[in-house]
Coordinates of C-alpha atoms and ligand atoms in Angstrom, one line a residue:
Chain A
M270 CA -29.3 13.8 -22.9
R271 CA -30.6 14.0 -19.3
D272 CA -28.4 11.1 -18.4
M273 CA -25.4 12.8 -19.9
K274 CA -26.0 15.9 -17.8
S275 CA -26.2 14.0 -14.6
E276 CA -23.1 12.1 -15.5
V277 CA -21.1 15.3 -15.8
G278 CA -22.4 16.2 -12.4
Y279 CA -21.4 12.9 -10.9
W280 CA -18.0 13.3 -12.4
T281 CA -17.4 16.8 -11.2
F282 CA -18.3 15.8 -7.8
F283 CA -15.9 12.8 -8.0
I284 CA -13.1 15.3 -8.8
I285 CA -14.0 17.6 -6.0
A286 CA -14.2 14.6 -3.7
G287 CA -10.7 13.6 -4.8
I288 CA -9.3 17.0 -3.9
V289 CA -11.1 16.9 -0.5
V290 CA -9.8 13.4 0.2
F291 CA -6.3 14.6 -0.8
V292 CA -6.2 17.3 1.8
L293 CA -7.9 15.3 4.6
L294 CA -6.2 12.0 4.0
F295 CA -2.8 13.7 3.8
F296 CA -3.5 15.1 7.3
H297 CA -4.7 11.6 8.5
M298 CA -1.6 10.0 7.1
M299 CA 0.7 12.6 8.7
I300 CA -0.9 11.9 12.1
I301 CA -1.0 8.2 11.9
H302 CA 2.1 7.4 9.7
M303 CA 4.6 10.1 10.6
D304 CA 3.9 9.9 14.4
G305 CA 7.5 9.0 15.0
L306 CA 8.8 11.9 12.9
L307 CA 6.2 14.6 13.6
G308 CA 4.2 13.4 16.7
I309 CA 1.4 15.8 16.0
F310 CA -2.1 15.3 17.6
N311 CA -0.7 12.4 19.7
P312 CA -0.7 14.1 23.2
A313 CA 0.2 10.8 25.0
G314 CA 3.3 10.4 22.9
G315 CA 4.3 6.9 21.6
S316 CA 2.4 5.4 18.8
A317 CA -0.6 7.1 17.1
L318 CA -2.6 3.9 17.6
D319 CA -2.2 3.9 21.4
W320 CA -5.6 4.0 23.1
K321 CA -5.0 7.4 24.8
N322 CA -4.1 9.1 21.5
V323 CA -7.0 7.4 19.6
I324 CA -9.6 8.4 22.2
Y325 CA -8.3 12.0 22.4
R326 CA -8.9 12.5 18.7
S327 CA -12.2 10.6 18.9
H328 CA -13.5 12.9 21.6
S329 CA -12.5 16.1 19.7
A330 CA -15.2 17.8 17.7
F331 CA -12.6 18.8 15.1
F332 CA -11.5 15.3 14.3
T333 CA -15.1 13.9 14.4
T334 CA -16.0 16.5 11.8
I335 CA -13.0 15.7 9.7
Y336 CA -13.6 11.9 9.9
I337 CA -17.3 12.3 8.8
I338 CA -16.3 14.5 5.8
L339 CA -13.4 12.1 4.9
L340 CA -15.8 9.1 5.1
A341 CA -18.3 10.7 2.8
A342 CA -15.7 12.0 0.3
A343 CA -13.6 8.8 0.2
L344 CA -16.7 6.6 -0.2
Y345 CA -18.1 8.7 -3.0
H346 CA -14.8 8.9 -4.8
G347 CA -13.9 5.3 -4.4
F348 CA -17.3 3.9 -5.4
Y349 CA -17.7 6.3 -8.3
G350 CA -14.3 5.0 -9.5
L351 CA -15.3 1.4 -9.1
R352 CA -18.5 2.1 -11.1
T353 CA -16.4 3.7 -13.9
I354 CA -14.2 0.6 -14.0
L355 CA -17.2 -1.7 -14.3
F356 CA -18.9 0.5 -16.9
E357 CA -15.9 0.2 -19.1
L358 CA -16.7 -3.4 -19.7
G359 CA -19.4 -2.2 -22.0
L360 CA -22.5 -3.1 -19.9
K361 CA -26.1 -3.0 -20.9
K362 CA -28.1 0.0 -19.7
R363 CA -30.1 -2.0 -17.3
T364 CA -26.9 -3.4 -15.7
Q365 CA -25.5 0.1 -15.5
S366 CA -28.5 1.4 -13.6
F367 CA -28.4 -1.6 -11.3
I368 CA -24.7 -0.9 -10.5
T369 CA -25.4 2.8 -9.9
I370 CA -28.2 1.9 -7.4
A371 CA -26.1 -0.8 -5.7
V372 CA -23.1 1.5 -5.1
W373 CA -25.4 4.2 -3.7
I374 CA -26.9 1.7 -1.3
I375 CA -23.5 0.2 -0.2
G376 CA -22.0 3.6 0.1
I377 CA -24.8 5.1 2.3
T378 CA -24.8 2.0 4.5
L379 CA -21.0 2.2 5.1
F380 CA -21.3 5.9 5.7
S381 CA -24.0 5.3 8.3
V382 CA -21.9 2.7 10.0
G383 CA -19.0 5.1 10.2
V384 CA -21.1 8.0 11.4
F385 CA -22.7 5.8 14.1
A386 CA -19.3 4.9 15.5
N387 CA -18.1 8.5 15.5
I388 CA -21.1 9.4 17.6
A389 CA -21.1 6.3 19.8
V390 CA -17.4 6.8 20.7
Q391 CA -18.2 10.1 22.4
T392 CA -19.6 8.3 25.5
V393 CA -16.7 5.8 25.7
K394 CA -14.6 6.6 28.7
A395 CA -11.0 7.8 28.0
A396 CA -9.3 6.0 31.0
G397 CA -7.9 2.5 30.5
Chain B
M74 CA -26.7 8.8 -23.7
S75 CA -29.8 8.2 -25.8
N76 CA -31.4 4.8 -25.8
N77 CA -30.9 4.1 -29.5
E78 CA -27.2 4.9 -29.3
K79 CA -25.2 1.8 -30.2
M80 CA -23.2 0.3 -27.3
Y81 CA -19.9 -1.1 -28.5
D82 CA -18.4 -4.3 -27.0
N83 CA -15.3 -3.9 -25.0
R84 CA -13.6 -6.5 -27.1
L85 CA -10.5 -6.9 -25.0
G86 CA -12.3 -7.0 -21.6
I87 CA -9.9 -7.2 -18.7
I88 CA -6.9 -7.8 -20.9
G89 CA -7.7 -4.4 -22.4
W90 CA -7.4 -2.9 -18.9
L91 CA -4.2 -4.6 -18.0
G92 CA -2.2 -4.5 -21.2
G93 CA -0.4 -1.2 -22.1
G94 CA 1.2 -2.4 -25.4
R95 CA 3.7 0.2 -26.8
W96 CA 1.9 3.2 -25.5
G97 CA 3.9 5.6 -23.4
I98 CA 4.6 5.4 -19.6
E99 CA 1.4 7.3 -18.8
R100 CA -0.6 4.3 -20.1
Y101 CA 1.0 2.1 -17.5
L102 CA 0.6 4.7 -14.8
Y103 CA -3.1 4.5 -15.6
I104 CA -3.1 0.7 -14.8
I105 CA -1.3 1.2 -11.6
H106 CA -3.6 4.1 -10.6
R107 CA -6.6 1.8 -11.1
L108 CA -5.0 -1.0 -9.1
A109 CA -4.0 1.4 -6.3
G110 CA -7.5 3.0 -6.3
V111 CA -9.3 -0.4 -5.9
G112 CA -6.8 -1.6 -3.4
V113 CA -7.2 1.5 -1.2
L114 CA -11.0 1.2 -1.6
I115 CA -11.0 -2.5 -0.3
F116 CA -8.7 -1.4 2.5
F117 CA -10.9 1.5 3.3
I118 CA -14.1 -0.7 3.6
L119 CA -12.3 -3.0 6.1
H120 CA -10.8 0.1 7.8
I121 CA -14.3 1.5 8.6
F122 CA -15.2 -1.7 10.6
E123 CA -11.7 -2.0 12.2
G124 CA -11.6 1.7 13.2
N125 CA -15.1 1.4 14.6
L126 CA -13.9 -1.1 17.2
R127 CA -12.9 1.9 19.3
I128 CA -16.5 2.2 20.5
F129 CA -15.8 -1.0 22.5
G130 CA -13.1 0.7 24.6
P131 CA -9.5 -0.2 25.4
E132 CA -10.3 -3.8 26.4
I133 CA -11.0 -4.6 22.7
W134 CA -8.9 -1.9 21.0
N135 CA -5.5 -2.8 22.7
P136 CA -5.5 -6.5 21.8
V137 CA -6.5 -5.7 18.2
M138 CA -3.7 -3.3 17.9
K139 CA -1.3 -5.9 19.3
V140 CA -2.4 -8.2 16.4
M141 CA -1.7 -5.3 14.0
E142 CA 1.9 -5.3 15.1
H143 CA 2.4 -8.7 13.3
P144 CA 4.8 -8.2 10.3
V145 CA 2.1 -9.3 7.8
F146 CA 0.0 -6.3 8.8
K147 CA 3.1 -4.0 8.8
V148 CA 3.8 -5.0 5.2
G149 CA 0.2 -4.5 4.4
E150 CA 0.4 -1.0 5.9
L151 CA 3.4 -0.2 3.8
F152 CA 1.4 -1.2 0.7
I153 CA -1.3 1.2 1.8
I154 CA 1.2 4.0 2.2
I155 CA 2.6 3.3 -1.2
G156 CA -0.8 3.0 -2.9
F157 CA -2.0 6.1 -1.2
A158 CA 1.0 8.2 -2.1
F159 CA 1.1 7.0 -5.7
H160 CA -2.7 7.4 -6.3
A161 CA -2.8 10.8 -4.5
L162 CA 0.0 12.5 -6.4
N163 CA -0.8 10.8 -9.8
G164 CA -4.5 11.8 -9.2
I165 CA -3.5 15.5 -8.8
R166 CA -1.5 15.2 -12.0
L167 CA -4.6 13.8 -13.8
I168 CA -6.9 16.5 -12.3
L169 CA -4.5 19.2 -13.5
I170 CA -4.4 17.8 -17.0
E171 CA -8.2 17.0 -17.2
L172 CA -8.9 20.6 -16.2
G173 CA -6.7 21.7 -19.2
W174 CA -3.6 22.7 -17.4
A175 CA -0.4 21.6 -19.1
V176 CA -2.3 20.9 -22.3
G177 CA -1.4 24.1 -24.1
K178 CA -3.2 26.3 -26.6
A179 CA -3.9 25.2 -30.2
E180 CA -1.3 26.9 -32.5
E181 CA 0.2 26.5 -35.9
P182 CA 2.7 23.6 -36.1
V183 CA 5.9 25.4 -36.9
Y184 CA 9.2 23.5 -36.7
P185 CA 10.6 22.8 -34.0
Y186 CA 7.2 21.5 -32.9
K187 CA 6.0 22.1 -29.4
S188 CA 4.3 19.3 -27.6
S189 CA 2.2 19.3 -24.5
L190 CA 4.5 16.4 -23.4
N191 CA 7.1 19.1 -22.8
T192 CA 5.2 20.2 -19.8
Q193 CA 3.4 16.9 -18.9
R194 CA 6.5 14.8 -18.6
P195 CA 8.2 17.2 -16.1
L196 CA 4.9 17.4 -14.2
M197 CA 4.9 13.6 -14.0
V198 CA 8.5 13.5 -12.7
I199 CA 7.8 16.1 -10.1
M200 CA 4.7 14.2 -8.9
F201 CA 6.8 11.0 -8.7
L202 CA 9.5 12.6 -6.7
L203 CA 6.9 13.9 -4.2
A204 CA 5.3 10.5 -4.0
T205 CA 8.7 8.8 -3.4
L206 CA 9.4 11.4 -0.6
L207 CA 6.1 10.5 1.1
I208 CA 6.7 6.8 0.8
L209 CA 10.2 7.1 2.2
A210 CA 9.0 9.3 5.2
G211 CA 6.0 6.9 5.9
G212 CA 8.1 3.8 5.3
F213 CA 10.9 5.0 7.6
D214 CA 8.4 5.9 10.3
L215 CA 6.8 2.4 10.0
M216 CA 9.9 0.3 9.6
F217 CA 12.6 2.0 11.6
L218 CA 10.8 4.1 14.3
G219 CA 8.4 1.2 14.8
H220 CA 5.2 3.2 14.7
Ligands
HEM663 C1 -5.7 11.2 -2.2 C2 -6.4 11.8 -3.0 C3 -6.9 11.3 -4.3 C4 -6.9 11.9 -5.5 C5 -6.3 13.2 -5.8 C6 -7.5 11.0 -6.4 C7 -7.7 11.3 -7.8 C8 -8.3 10.5 -8.7 C9 -8.5 10.7 -10.1 C10 -8.2 12.1 -10.8 C11 -9.1 9.7 -10.7 C12 -9.5 9.5 -12.1 C13 -8.5 8.8 -12.9 C14 -8.9 8.9 -14.4 O1 -9.5 9.8 -14.8 O2 -8.4 7.9 -15.1 C15 -9.2 8.7 -9.6 C16 -9.8 7.4 -9.8 C17 -10.0 6.5 -8.8 N1 -9.8 6.7 -7.5 FE1 -8.9 8.2 -6.6 N2 -8.0 9.9 -5.7 C18 -7.6 10.0 -4.5 C19 -7.9 9.1 -3.4 C20 -8.6 7.9 -3.6 C21 -9.0 7.0 -2.5 C22 -8.7 7.2 -1.0 C23 -9.7 5.9 -3.1 C24 -10.3 4.7 -2.4 C25 -11.2 4.9 -1.4 C26 -9.7 6.1 -4.5 C27 -10.2 5.3 -5.4 C28 -10.3 5.5 -6.8 C29 -10.8 4.6 -7.8 C30 -11.3 3.2 -7.5 C31 -10.6 5.2 -9.0 C32 -11.0 4.6 -10.4 C33 -9.8 4.3 -11.2 C34 -10.1 4.3 -12.7 O3 -11.1 4.7 -13.2 O4 -9.1 3.9 -13.4 N3 -9.0 7.3 -4.8 N4 -8.7 9.1 -8.4
HEM664 C1 -2.6 1.9 7.1 C2 -3.1 3.1 7.1 C3 -4.0 3.7 8.2 C4 -4.1 3.6 9.5 C5 -3.1 2.8 10.4 C6 -5.3 4.3 10.0 C7 -5.7 4.4 11.3 C8 -6.8 5.0 11.8 C9 -7.3 5.1 13.1 C10 -6.5 4.5 14.3 C11 -8.5 5.6 13.2 C12 -9.3 5.9 14.4 C13 -9.4 7.3 14.7 C14 -8.2 7.9 15.4 O1 -7.3 7.2 15.9 O2 -8.1 9.2 15.2 C15 -8.8 6.0 11.8 C16 -10.0 6.6 11.3 C17 -10.3 6.9 10.0 N1 -9.6 6.6 8.9 FE1 -7.7 5.8 8.9 N2 -5.9 4.9 8.9 C18 -5.2 4.5 7.7 C19 -5.5 4.8 6.4 C20 -6.7 5.4 6.0 C21 -7.0 5.6 4.6 C22 -6.3 5.2 3.4 C23 -8.3 6.2 4.7 C24 -9.2 6.7 3.5 C25 -9.4 6.1 2.5 C26 -8.7 6.4 6.0 C27 -9.8 7.0 6.5 C28 -10.2 7.1 7.8 C29 -11.5 7.6 8.2 C30 -12.6 8.1 7.3 C31 -11.6 7.5 9.6 C32 -12.8 7.8 10.5 C33 -13.6 6.5 10.3 C34 -14.7 6.3 11.2 O3 -14.8 6.9 12.3 O4 -15.6 5.5 10.9 N3 -7.6 5.9 6.9 N4 -7.8 5.6 10.9

């Protein structure tokens, strides 16, 4: 029964994360993939992937915040989804617990790597 | 789930995931949704490492972005745009239905019968038109504006 309750919690969070990802990733894709059409948040013009544009966003508190939230939400949503797919194979309870722990560890590690870069990039010089 | 509850075998295994049989189109969308989800997840894990290269400054970032201009990566990017647009819009459709929207109230079956498909099919079509629009905009930008 307790397992069932926490599963409902995990799932609800998965759906909320999906909606958060929808909003933020939409924004990310508009900036990165409609740069020719819209050109928003690309002050140096040209491609969104040009260094000057990338470092402008990386140095902004607004984008740093958005990236950290998107990292967390997309990792949670993606790994919960992967866990669902694996569980549907009809695994033993022990295997299920193992997968749950493994995806938490992998997810938190990747999140830490991403957060580290977001902080480290603040001291990288913009010129170049 | 209690410990003494019987676990059933997933008799069909991976074939059970991939085959849709004669179920409706939504059953096939579920397969594509799953493939797109896993595809974007794999991309995203690589993306965390590749995006992090910006901490090494322009000396590293610029040459890496030059490599990304290769047609193989451009086609890969197009696939990510398609996977994202499909999974995102189809995901919103699923969330709306899972929350009970477009399911309808229980009522007496009086002829001509009303079916929740009457609202769910149009919802699906709308989501697909929106996804197509996104793919066209992103694809046009990538392929013709060269971004
Ligand atoms: C853009 C916004 C997104 C929305 C609205 C969304 C929505 C959803 C929903 C509702 C499901 C559950 C499907 C079901 O109940 O059968 C799902 C599954 C999944 N999503 Fe997303 N998603 C989004 C983005 C992403 C991203 C960015 C990733 C990868 C990092 C991802 C990976 C997955 C995976 C692996 C599944 C499991 C598929 C399955 O169980 O069949 N999703 N998504
Ligand atoms: C092919 C498509 C994509 C391209 C070209 C792209 C490009 C970029 C670039 C250049 C950055 C560095 C920051 C900046 O320039 O502002 C970035 C960061 C980021 N992107 Fe993407 N992106 C793509 C798709 C995605 C997808 C599908 C997701 C989510 C699943 C995503 C999530 C993120 C996150 C979370 C960050 C911040 C990561 C970090 O700092 O560790 N991106 N992206």
